[in-house]
XYZ file of C-alpha atoms in Angstrom:
113
model
C -65.152 -123.111 -114.603
C -63.267 -126.355 -114.046
C -62.772 -127.245 -110.391
C -59.288 -127.161 -108.950
C -57.585 -130.553 -108.976
C -56.225 -131.891 -105.721
C -52.694 -133.247 -106.185
C -51.654 -136.496 -104.524
C -48.563 -138.618 -104.734
C -49.092 -142.251 -105.645
C -48.543 -144.363 -102.514
C -47.707 -148.064 -102.630
C -49.386 -150.600 -100.346
C -46.440 -150.191 -97.959
C -46.966 -146.410 -97.889
C -43.915 -145.532 -100.000
C -44.290 -142.453 -102.213
C -41.734 -142.976 -104.993
C -42.504 -139.731 -106.849
C -42.121 -137.665 -103.656
C -38.816 -139.458 -102.926
C -37.609 -138.906 -106.507
C -38.506 -135.207 -106.318
C -36.595 -134.821 -103.040
C -33.486 -136.102 -104.833
C -33.739 -133.433 -107.563
C -31.876 -130.106 -107.358
C -33.843 -127.254 -105.792
C -34.364 -125.397 -109.087
C -35.629 -128.576 -110.772
C -38.112 -129.174 -107.931
C -39.288 -125.574 -108.246
C -39.834 -125.865 -112.023
C -41.695 -129.186 -111.686
C -43.820 -127.790 -108.847
C -44.796 -124.727 -110.864
C -45.719 -126.866 -113.872
C -47.829 -129.228 -111.737
C -49.533 -126.210 -110.177
C -50.340 -124.888 -113.673
C -52.022 -128.217 -114.463
C -53.791 -128.234 -111.091
C -55.333 -124.807 -111.713
C -55.857 -125.112 -115.483
C -57.026 -128.695 -116.063
C -57.755 -129.838 -118.690
C -54.651 -128.474 -120.357
C -52.770 -129.576 -123.454
C -49.482 -129.151 -125.249
C -46.843 -127.985 -124.780
C -47.134 -128.571 -121.009
C -49.287 -131.717 -120.942
C -49.379 -134.579 -123.418
C -51.812 -137.463 -123.341
C -49.961 -140.778 -123.541
C -52.974 -143.109 -123.572
C -56.425 -143.406 -121.999
C -56.232 -141.988 -118.476
C -52.476 -141.353 -118.574
C -50.781 -138.004 -119.195
C -47.361 -136.458 -118.740
C -46.327 -133.040 -117.437
C -43.385 -131.854 -119.516
C -40.993 -129.683 -117.507
C -37.946 -128.109 -119.111
C -34.841 -127.829 -116.945
C -31.243 -126.823 -117.832
C -30.216 -130.514 -117.956
C -32.992 -131.440 -120.376
C -36.589 -132.481 -119.931
C -38.372 -133.954 -116.930
C -41.573 -135.965 -117.203
C -44.077 -136.567 -114.434
C -46.665 -139.154 -115.467
C -50.076 -138.822 -113.865
C -53.680 -139.891 -113.961
C -56.811 -138.014 -112.938
C -59.098 -139.827 -110.526
C -62.278 -137.767 -110.168
C -60.956 -134.340 -109.145
C -57.564 -135.642 -108.002
C -54.345 -135.566 -109.998
C -52.303 -138.591 -108.915
C -48.579 -138.304 -109.640
C -47.553 -141.817 -110.669
C -43.953 -141.630 -111.863
C -41.228 -139.089 -112.561
C -37.999 -139.254 -114.556
C -35.509 -137.183 -116.517
C -36.100 -137.919 -120.173
C -32.985 -138.765 -122.151
C -34.464 -139.832 -125.509
C -37.305 -138.844 -127.839
C -39.532 -141.747 -126.866
C -40.866 -142.358 -123.355
C -38.885 -145.387 -122.124
C -41.001 -148.546 -121.975
C -40.057 -149.334 -118.370
C -41.070 -145.831 -117.213
C -44.385 -146.163 -119.038
C -44.932 -149.621 -117.551
C -44.239 -148.324 -114.026
C -46.867 -145.604 -114.505
C -49.398 -148.089 -115.941
C -48.928 -150.483 -113.032
C -49.362 -147.698 -110.474
C -52.399 -146.341 -112.341
C -53.989 -149.787 -112.140
C -53.482 -149.749 -108.365
C -55.107 -146.302 -108.169
C -58.027 -147.443 -110.355
C -58.631 -150.583 -108.301
C -57.527 -149.292 -104.906
């Protein structure tokens, strides 16, 4: 049996937690849906489509469906910890380059922190 993943929010050097802040700004039902999906990953890792899609080495996305569309939470797994790197409401087919770059930069900090 796969061990349960701990879930952590990425924290910048200054202590800011941008994913936590972004989540707080989402409507209650959206937060609930995202939380349930993250919990599914936490208890079922490794997990694949349709809930989780691998973007590249060490970088995945949780795909949450909400009435307004689709939410993505990009994360990495560091040992037995799921680190939530970046979240956004997806408006196009392709993951926007700036969102992907934000997640990559934060992942690098996690990897070398």
